[in-house]
mmCIF file of C-alpha atoms and ligand atoms in Angstrom:
data_model
loop_
_atom_site.group_PDB
_atom_site.id
_atom_site.type_symbol
_atom_site.label_atom_id
_atom_site.label_comp_id
_atom_site.label_asym_id
_atom_site.label_seq_id
_atom_site.Cartn_x
_atom_site.Cartn_y
_atom_site.Cartn_z
ATOM 1 C CA MET A 1 -10.749 -137.316 42.499
ATOM 2 C CA ASP A 2 -13.246 -134.460 42.147
ATOM 3 C CA SER A 3 -15.167 -133.375 45.185
ATOM 4 C CA PHE A 4 -18.416 -135.178 45.982
ATOM 5 C CA THR A 5 -21.288 -134.653 48.419
ATOM 6 C CA LEU A 6 -23.081 -137.191 50.623
ATOM 7 C CA LEU A 7 -26.360 -136.705 52.469
ATOM 8 C CA SER A 8 -26.224 -137.269 56.224
ATOM 9 C CA PRO A 9 -29.788 -138.043 57.347
ATOM 10 C CA ALA A 10 -31.498 -137.567 60.698
ATOM 11 C CA LYS A 11 -33.287 -140.518 62.319
ATOM 12 C CA ILE A 12 -36.478 -140.980 64.274
ATOM 13 C CA ASN A 13 -37.260 -143.761 66.731
ATOM 14 C CA LEU A 14 -40.384 -145.875 66.318
ATOM 15 C CA GLY A 15 -40.631 -146.890 69.980
ATOM 16 C CA LEU A 16 -37.700 -146.823 72.375
ATOM 17 C CA HIS A 17 -37.607 -149.149 75.352
ATOM 18 C CA VAL A 18 -34.794 -148.537 77.830
ATOM 19 C CA SER A 19 -33.687 -151.375 80.140
ATOM 20 C CA LYS A 20 -31.723 -150.964 83.339
ATOM 21 C CA LEU A 21 -28.247 -149.471 83.699
ATOM 22 C CA ARG A 22 -25.450 -151.848 82.603
ATOM 23 C CA ASP A 23 -22.094 -152.286 84.336
ATOM 24 C CA ASP A 24 -20.393 -150.229 81.609
ATOM 25 C CA GLY A 25 -22.579 -147.178 82.318
ATOM 26 C CA TYR A 26 -24.829 -147.669 79.280
ATOM 27 C CA HIS A 27 -28.424 -148.898 79.031
ATOM 28 C CA ASP A 28 -29.725 -151.644 76.763
ATOM 29 C CA ILE A 29 -32.359 -150.337 74.398
ATOM 30 C CA ASP A 30 -34.885 -151.753 71.945
ATOM 31 C CA SER A 31 -35.976 -149.476 69.111
ATOM 32 C CA VAL A 32 -36.658 -149.239 65.400
ATOM 33 C CA PHE A 33 -34.589 -146.461 63.866
ATOM 34 C CA VAL A 34 -35.726 -144.874 60.605
ATOM 35 C CA ALA A 35 -33.522 -142.469 58.627
ATOM 36 C CA VAL A 36 -35.483 -139.519 57.233
ATOM 37 C CA THR A 37 -34.946 -136.892 54.545
ATOM 38 C CA LEU A 38 -34.078 -134.119 56.997
ATOM 39 C CA CYS A 39 -30.392 -134.131 56.073
ATOM 40 C CA ASP A 40 -27.065 -132.452 56.680
ATOM 41 C CA GLU A 41 -24.554 -132.604 53.816
ATOM 42 C CA LEU A 42 -20.854 -133.419 53.783
ATOM 43 C CA THR A 43 -18.717 -132.433 50.806
ATOM 44 C CA PHE A 44 -15.352 -134.169 50.490
ATOM 45 C CA SER A 45 -12.336 -133.057 48.490
ATOM 46 C CA GLU A 46 -8.628 -133.867 48.470
ATOM 47 C CA ALA A 47 -6.302 -131.803 50.680
ATOM 48 C CA ASN A 48 -2.890 -132.178 52.292
ATOM 49 C CA SER A 49 -4.245 -132.253 55.853
ATOM 50 C CA LEU A 50 -7.583 -132.689 57.624
ATOM 51 C CA ASP A 51 -9.649 -129.538 57.373
ATOM 52 C CA LEU A 52 -13.256 -129.309 58.599
ATOM 53 C CA VAL A 53 -15.438 -126.323 57.747
ATOM 54 C CA CYS A 54 -18.915 -126.059 59.312
ATOM 55 C CA GLN A 55 -21.752 -124.097 57.712
ATOM 56 C CA PRO A 56 -23.150 -122.188 59.524
ATOM 57 C CA PRO A 57 -19.921 -121.631 61.493
ATOM 58 C CA VAL A 58 -19.701 -123.066 65.020
ATOM 59 C CA THR A 59 -17.748 -121.802 68.023
ATOM 60 C CA THR A 60 -16.497 -125.238 69.128
ATOM 61 C CA THR A 61 -13.006 -126.406 68.118
ATOM 62 C CA PRO A 62 -13.139 -128.438 64.857
ATOM 63 C CA THR A 63 -11.165 -131.301 66.464
ATOM 64 C CA ASP A 64 -14.035 -131.756 68.992
ATOM 65 C CA ASN A 65 -16.462 -132.471 66.141
ATOM 66 C CA LEU A 66 -17.365 -136.155 65.643
ATOM 67 C CA VAL A 67 -16.594 -135.743 61.924
ATOM 68 C CA TYR A 68 -13.007 -134.858 62.742
ATOM 69 C CA LYS A 69 -12.790 -137.719 65.264
ATOM 70 C CA ALA A 70 -14.147 -140.140 62.637
ATOM 71 C CA ALA A 71 -11.530 -138.950 60.129
ATOM 72 C CA ALA A 72 -8.681 -139.345 62.626
ATOM 73 C CA LEU A 73 -9.914 -142.809 63.651
ATOM 74 C CA LEU A 74 -10.125 -143.980 60.029
ATOM 75 C CA GLN A 75 -6.639 -142.626 59.285
ATOM 76 C CA GLU A 76 -5.268 -144.597 62.248
ATOM 77 C CA PHE A 77 -7.224 -147.779 61.390
ATOM 78 C CA ALA A 78 -6.171 -147.725 57.735
ATOM 79 C CA GLY A 79 -2.590 -146.702 58.515
ATOM 80 C CA CYS A 80 -2.874 -143.624 56.328
ATOM 81 C CA THR A 81 -2.187 -140.749 58.718
ATOM 82 C CA GLY A 82 -0.503 -138.875 55.857
ATOM 83 C CA LYS A 83 -3.784 -138.574 53.903
ATOM 84 C CA GLY A 84 -5.778 -135.363 54.168
ATOM 85 C CA ALA A 85 -9.235 -134.142 53.201
ATOM 86 C CA LYS A 86 -11.252 -130.983 53.164
ATOM 87 C CA ILE A 87 -14.739 -131.668 54.553
ATOM 88 C CA VAL A 88 -17.467 -129.052 54.390
ATOM 89 C CA LEU A 89 -20.313 -129.910 56.785
ATOM 90 C CA THR A 90 -23.581 -128.112 56.065
ATOM 91 C CA LYS A 91 -25.848 -128.414 59.129
ATOM 92 C CA ARG A 92 -29.633 -128.500 59.015
ATOM 93 C CA ILE A 93 -30.445 -131.162 61.630
ATOM 94 C CA PRO A 94 -31.107 -129.476 64.999
ATOM 95 C CA HIS A 95 -28.636 -130.322 67.774
ATOM 96 C CA GLY A 96 -29.710 -131.855 71.116
ATOM 97 C CA ALA A 97 -32.963 -133.012 69.591
ATOM 98 C CA GLY A 98 -32.618 -136.822 69.583
ATOM 99 C CA LEU A 99 -32.393 -136.845 65.789
ATOM 100 C CA GLY A 100 -28.888 -138.326 65.690
ATOM 101 C CA GLY A 101 -27.310 -135.509 63.660
ATOM 102 C CA GLY A 102 -23.795 -135.781 65.110
ATOM 103 C CA SER A 103 -23.824 -139.591 64.893
ATOM 104 C CA SER A 104 -25.023 -139.447 61.298
ATOM 105 C CA ASN A 105 -22.276 -136.955 60.400
ATOM 106 C CA ALA A 106 -19.663 -139.298 61.909
ATOM 107 C CA ALA A 107 -20.930 -142.293 59.919
ATOM 108 C CA THR A 108 -21.097 -140.227 56.721
ATOM 109 C CA ALA A 109 -17.521 -139.053 57.322
ATOM 110 C CA LEU A 110 -16.403 -142.709 57.533
ATOM 111 C CA LEU A 111 -18.245 -143.530 54.282
ATOM 112 C CA GLY A 112 -17.025 -140.423 52.450
ATOM 113 C CA LEU A 113 -13.372 -140.743 53.448
ATOM 114 C CA ASN A 114 -13.470 -144.482 52.697
ATOM 115 C CA ARG A 115 -14.376 -143.414 49.140
ATOM 116 C CA LEU A 116 -12.043 -140.398 48.897
ATOM 117 C CA TRP A 117 -9.063 -142.417 50.098
ATOM 118 C CA ASN A 118 -9.987 -145.542 48.013
ATOM 119 C CA LEU A 119 -9.953 -147.739 51.098
ATOM 120 C CA ASP A 120 -12.788 -150.063 49.983
ATOM 121 C CA TYR A 121 -13.917 -151.048 53.479
ATOM 122 C CA THR A 122 -17.418 -152.522 53.681
ATOM 123 C CA PRO A 123 -19.974 -151.073 56.146
ATOM 124 C CA ASP A 124 -19.367 -154.193 58.286
ATOM 125 C CA GLU A 125 -15.647 -153.415 58.428
ATOM 126 C CA LEU A 126 -16.350 -149.786 59.376
ATOM 127 C CA THR A 127 -18.871 -150.710 62.090
ATOM 128 C CA PRO A 128 -16.294 -151.288 64.906
ATOM 129 C CA LEU A 129 -14.969 -147.755 64.270
ATOM 130 C CA ALA A 130 -18.518 -146.400 64.284
ATOM 131 C CA ARG A 131 -19.140 -148.074 67.663
ATOM 132 C CA ARG A 132 -16.122 -146.282 69.150
ATOM 133 C CA LEU A 133 -17.498 -142.933 67.977
ATOM 134 C CA GLY A 134 -20.903 -143.301 69.667
ATOM 135 C CA SER A 135 -23.780 -145.691 70.338
ATOM 136 C CA ASP A 136 -25.963 -144.446 67.469
ATOM 137 C CA VAL A 137 -23.241 -144.248 64.810
ATOM 138 C CA PRO A 138 -23.418 -147.901 63.552
ATOM 139 C CA PHE A 139 -27.072 -147.456 62.550
ATOM 140 C CA PHE A 140 -26.126 -144.815 59.990
ATOM 141 C CA LEU A 141 -23.900 -147.368 58.220
ATOM 142 C CA ASN A 142 -26.633 -149.998 58.224
ATOM 143 C CA GLY A 143 -29.961 -148.206 57.705
ATOM 144 C CA PRO A 144 -32.159 -146.790 56.447
ATOM 145 C CA VAL A 145 -34.492 -148.867 58.681
ATOM 146 C CA ALA A 146 -33.178 -151.118 61.427
ATOM 147 C CA HIS A 147 -33.992 -152.901 64.671
ATOM 148 C CA VAL A 148 -31.511 -151.484 67.143
ATOM 149 C CA THR A 149 -30.601 -153.175 70.429
ATOM 150 C CA GLY A 150 -27.614 -153.411 72.807
ATOM 151 C CA ARG A 151 -26.531 -149.903 73.794
ATOM 152 C CA GLY A 152 -27.716 -148.843 70.326
ATOM 153 C CA ASP A 153 -24.786 -150.448 68.567
ATOM 154 C CA VAL A 154 -26.387 -153.788 67.624
ATOM 155 C CA VAL A 155 -28.088 -153.042 64.332
ATOM 156 C CA ARG A 156 -30.208 -155.408 62.258
ATOM 157 C CA THR A 157 -31.239 -153.829 58.973
ATOM 158 C CA LEU A 158 -34.966 -154.332 58.310
ATOM 159 C CA PRO A 159 -36.187 -154.699 54.714
ATOM 160 C CA LEU A 160 -39.246 -152.540 55.424
ATOM 161 C CA ASP A 161 -40.787 -149.878 53.245
ATOM 162 C CA ILE A 162 -41.959 -147.168 55.659
ATOM 163 C CA PRO A 163 -45.086 -145.504 54.234
ATOM 164 C CA TRP A 164 -45.699 -142.548 56.553
ATOM 165 C CA THR A 165 -44.949 -138.866 56.061
ATOM 166 C CA VAL A 166 -43.075 -137.637 59.133
ATOM 167 C CA LEU A 167 -43.607 -134.234 60.721
ATOM 168 C CA VAL A 168 -40.765 -133.325 63.093
ATOM 169 C CA VAL A 169 -41.375 -130.537 65.622
ATOM 170 C CA THR A 170 -38.392 -129.029 67.434
ATOM 171 C CA PRO A 171 -39.084 -127.006 70.594
ATOM 172 C CA ASP A 172 -36.386 -124.605 71.735
ATOM 173 C CA LEU A 173 -35.008 -127.141 74.215
ATOM 174 C CA HIS A 174 -31.609 -128.811 74.195
ATOM 175 C CA ILE A 175 -31.627 -132.189 75.971
ATOM 176 C CA SER A 176 -28.306 -133.794 76.870
ATOM 177 C CA THR A 177 -28.382 -137.552 76.276
ATOM 178 C CA PRO A 178 -26.503 -138.493 79.511
ATOM 179 C CA TRP A 179 -28.910 -136.280 81.512
ATOM 180 C CA ALA A 180 -31.948 -137.952 79.913
ATOM 181 C CA TYR A 181 -30.608 -141.423 80.761
ATOM 182 C CA GLN A 182 -30.038 -140.302 84.379
ATOM 183 C CA GLN A 183 -33.701 -139.284 84.560
ATOM 184 C CA ILE A 184 -34.660 -142.751 83.310
ATOM 185 C CA ASP A 185 -32.689 -144.342 86.171
ATOM 186 C CA ALA A 186 -34.580 -142.218 88.699
ATOM 187 C CA PHE A 187 -37.947 -143.080 87.142
ATOM 188 C CA PRO A 188 -40.143 -145.863 88.627
ATOM 189 C CA GLN A 189 -39.697 -149.332 87.172
ATOM 190 C CA ARG A 190 -40.847 -149.524 83.573
ATOM 191 C CA ASN A 191 -42.748 -152.539 82.293
ATOM 192 C CA PRO A 192 -40.768 -154.495 79.746
ATOM 193 C CA PRO A 193 -42.639 -154.566 76.425
ATOM 194 C CA SER A 194 -44.374 -157.822 75.521
ATOM 195 C CA GLU A 195 -42.981 -157.658 71.974
ATOM 196 C CA SER A 196 -39.870 -156.191 70.375
ATOM 197 C CA THR A 197 -40.298 -152.842 68.642
ATOM 198 C CA ALA A 198 -39.393 -154.572 65.352
ATOM 199 C CA SER A 199 -42.352 -156.913 65.728
ATOM 200 C CA ILE A 200 -44.738 -154.045 66.649
ATOM 201 C CA VAL A 201 -43.641 -152.006 63.613
ATOM 202 C CA SER A 202 -43.866 -155.026 61.344
ATOM 203 C CA HIS A 203 -47.505 -155.694 62.458
ATOM 204 C CA LEU A 204 -48.420 -152.038 61.973
ATOM 205 C CA LEU A 205 -47.043 -152.134 58.436
ATOM 206 C CA ASP A 206 -48.857 -155.404 57.633
ATOM 207 C CA ASN A 207 -52.170 -153.837 58.673
ATOM 208 C CA TYR A 208 -51.349 -150.610 56.857
ATOM 209 C CA ALA A 209 -50.660 -152.487 53.634
ATOM 210 C CA LEU A 210 -53.796 -154.632 53.958
ATOM 211 C CA ASP A 211 -56.235 -151.746 54.121
ATOM 212 C CA ALA A 212 -55.205 -148.124 53.889
ATOM 213 C CA ASN A 213 -58.660 -147.095 55.185
ATOM 214 C CA ASP A 214 -58.357 -149.160 58.338
ATOM 215 C CA LEU A 215 -55.307 -147.576 59.853
ATOM 216 C CA ASN A 216 -55.422 -149.677 63.017
ATOM 217 C CA LYS A 217 -54.944 -146.587 65.138
ATOM 218 C CA GLY A 218 -55.063 -148.662 68.314
ATOM 219 C CA GLY A 219 -51.995 -150.679 67.314
ATOM 220 C CA TYR A 220 -49.821 -147.590 67.551
ATOM 221 C CA ASN A 221 -50.337 -147.479 71.337
ATOM 222 C CA LYS A 222 -47.931 -150.387 71.672
ATOM 223 C CA LEU A 223 -45.127 -148.229 70.308
ATOM 224 C CA VAL A 224 -43.771 -146.570 73.459
ATOM 225 C CA ASN A 225 -40.777 -144.290 73.940
ATOM 226 C CA ASP A 226 -39.812 -144.637 77.638
ATOM 227 C CA PHE A 227 -38.272 -141.150 77.651
ATOM 228 C CA HIS A 228 -41.662 -139.591 76.919
ATOM 229 C CA SER A 229 -43.349 -140.410 80.234
ATOM 230 C CA CYS A 230 -40.075 -140.000 82.109
ATOM 231 C CA LEU A 231 -39.442 -136.424 80.896
ATOM 232 C CA ALA A 232 -43.095 -135.286 80.686
ATOM 233 C CA THR A 233 -43.319 -133.820 84.206
ATOM 234 C CA GLN A 234 -40.049 -131.883 84.017
ATOM 235 C CA LEU A 235 -40.574 -130.757 80.427
ATOM 236 C CA PRO A 236 -44.358 -130.347 79.994
ATOM 237 C CA GLU A 237 -43.911 -128.774 76.570
ATOM 238 C CA ILE A 238 -43.123 -132.260 75.237
ATOM 239 C CA PRO A 239 -46.489 -133.914 76.067
ATOM 240 C CA THR A 240 -48.214 -130.713 74.943
ATOM 241 C CA ILE A 241 -46.648 -130.994 71.470
ATOM 242 C CA THR A 242 -47.471 -134.723 71.337
ATOM 243 C CA ARG A 243 -51.121 -133.966 72.150
ATOM 244 C CA ARG A 244 -51.242 -131.210 69.543
ATOM 245 C CA LEU A 245 -49.842 -133.597 66.910
ATOM 246 C CA HIS A 246 -52.542 -136.143 67.764
ATOM 247 C CA ASP A 247 -55.208 -133.399 67.649
ATOM 248 C CA ALA A 248 -53.867 -132.439 64.213
ATOM 249 C CA GLY A 249 -54.435 -135.992 62.937
ATOM 250 C CA ALA A 250 -51.159 -137.844 63.637
ATOM 251 C CA LEU A 251 -51.553 -141.637 63.686
ATOM 252 C CA TYR A 252 -48.724 -141.737 66.199
ATOM 253 C CA ALA A 253 -46.671 -139.075 67.961
ATOM 254 C CA SER A 254 -43.771 -139.282 70.401
ATOM 255 C CA LEU A 255 -40.255 -138.160 71.167
ATOM 256 C CA SER A 256 -37.367 -139.014 68.895
ATOM 257 C CA GLY A 257 -34.640 -140.634 70.994
ATOM 258 C CA SER A 258 -34.309 -138.761 74.277
ATOM 259 C CA GLY A 259 -35.729 -135.602 72.661
ATOM 260 C CA SER A 260 -36.359 -132.799 72.454
ATOM 261 C CA ALA A 261 -37.745 -133.320 68.935
ATOM 262 C CA VAL A 262 -41.279 -134.695 68.829
ATOM 263 C CA PHE A 263 -42.557 -136.225 65.607
ATOM 264 C CA GLY A 264 -45.883 -137.322 64.213
ATOM 265 C CA LEU A 265 -46.668 -139.948 61.567
ATOM 266 C CA PHE A 266 -49.172 -138.943 58.896
ATOM 267 C CA THR A 267 -50.800 -140.683 55.936
ATOM 268 C CA SER A 268 -49.824 -137.996 53.398
ATOM 269 C CA VAL A 269 -47.785 -134.857 52.797
ATOM 270 C CA GLU A 270 -51.081 -132.923 52.704
ATOM 271 C CA THR A 271 -52.197 -133.981 56.197
ATOM 272 C CA ALA A 272 -48.678 -133.364 57.551
ATOM 273 C CA THR A 273 -48.661 -129.881 55.984
ATOM 274 C CA THR A 274 -51.995 -129.021 57.613
ATOM 275 C CA ALA A 275 -50.653 -130.262 60.945
ATOM 276 C CA ALA A 276 -47.464 -128.181 60.536
ATOM 277 C CA SER A 277 -49.657 -125.064 60.203
ATOM 278 C CA ALA A 278 -51.555 -126.068 63.353
ATOM 279 C CA LEU A 279 -48.250 -126.390 65.240
ATOM 280 C CA ALA A 280 -47.059 -122.866 64.327
ATOM 281 C CA PRO A 281 -44.976 -121.070 65.497
ATOM 282 C CA TYR A 282 -42.880 -124.159 66.299
ATOM 283 C CA GLN A 283 -40.070 -124.982 63.889
ATOM 284 C CA THR A 284 -41.307 -127.991 61.900
ATOM 285 C CA TYR A 285 -39.859 -130.217 59.193
ATOM 286 C CA ILE A 286 -41.917 -132.385 56.847
ATOM 287 C CA CYS A 287 -39.880 -135.362 55.747
ATOM 288 C CA ALA A 288 -40.081 -138.811 54.254
ATOM 289 C CA PRO A 289 -38.386 -142.018 55.340
ATOM 290 C CA MET A 290 -35.133 -142.577 53.393
ATOM 291 C CA ASN A 291 -36.523 -145.736 51.747
ATOM 292 C CA SER A 292 -35.415 -145.039 48.258
ATOM 293 C CA VAL A 293 -33.496 -141.787 48.338
ATOM 294 C CA GLU A 294 -30.354 -142.103 46.246
ATOM 295 C CA GLN A 295 -27.041 -140.708 47.439
ATOM 296 C CA THR A 296 -25.308 -138.303 45.043
HETATM 297 O O1 LIG B 1 -22.715 -143.442 73.074
HETATM 298 P P1 LIG B 1 -22.940 -142.009 73.301
HETATM 299 O O2 LIG B 1 -21.665 -141.213 73.375
HETATM 300 O O3 LIG B 1 -23.936 -141.401 72.376
HETATM 301 O O4 LIG B 1 -23.614 -141.902 74.749
HETATM 302 C C1 LIG B 1 -23.617 -140.726 75.491
HETATM 303 C C2 LIG B 1 -24.065 -141.055 76.911
HETATM 304 O O5 LIG B 1 -25.463 -141.399 76.932
HETATM 305 C C3 LIG B 1 -23.371 -142.230 77.559
HETATM 306 O O6 LIG B 1 -22.167 -141.844 78.173
HETATM 307 C C4 LIG B 1 -24.398 -142.698 78.567
HETATM 308 O O7 LIG B 1 -24.386 -141.846 79.718
HETATM 309 C C5 LIG B 1 -25.720 -142.440 77.867
HETATM 310 N N1 LIG B 1 -26.210 -143.615 77.162
HETATM 311 C C6 LIG B 1 -26.740 -144.660 77.879
HETATM 312 N N2 LIG B 1 -27.205 -145.774 77.227
HETATM 313 C C7 LIG B 1 -27.196 -145.832 75.882
HETATM 314 C C8 LIG B 1 -26.677 -144.761 75.124
HETATM 315 C C9 LIG B 1 -26.195 -143.668 75.802
HETATM 316 O O8 LIG B 1 -26.781 -144.618 79.125
HETATM 317 N N3 LIG B 1 -27.705 -146.907 75.261
#
């Protein structure tokens, strides 16, 4: 088989409610995940052993990369430890930003090697492997839009067409996910939301479709990311960016996951582009939801 390339998208969270700590050390969450067109790429070709090349190069050992772990897990699951692959991972998604880059790479590795090795597993059959690789990995097999609950591993694909242009802003801050969840535990009791994030997003989209001029700005207030208020005091740059996105015309702005990326939702590429200029010199990415983007 010739080599082939798959896109490995980032995700944003439309709302993220975090419940209390579970006995297994994880937290239950409630969020709508949306894959966006800010993408890494993985190119797969046949080889005698597993070989992972990262572009730009990284200092960490390749076997520590989730892509390598996904490949080893699939080999073991399929009983094909003799099969090899060369995987070239081209990184664009910022690390430690709550955009799910590593999780997406792991899921894309499962999908790509499933194809390269002619294994023919369905996404459902790959999902238990994805779960073992990380809480966010199953979403990337079952997107591009999904209601995500459990520790992040219970994924219900939503047949929603997401209309907004997304502007992602990445401050020079690396937030470790376990650290962010520890801060949540130390934060005063959060009010459970009255509705699931899936229902809030669905109502927003109904109103959006009914009248594009009545954008129901107020409805966006229901979409809360619990990490935002929890991390705001320690990391004041985050609420500052959120405010600047609102000032620049965002219908909604908040953290993605546990941060540090902050994103805004805009009605058009033009308004997002103007906002990106207003946010300079921050690194920004204008992207679209992966509603209809075809894989190569
Ligand atoms: O599953 P993943 O490896 O991404 O999780 C990393 C860490 O983040 C976990 O060990 C846990 O401390 C925290 N976490 C959590 N609740 C979740 C997801 C992650 O507490 N739902």
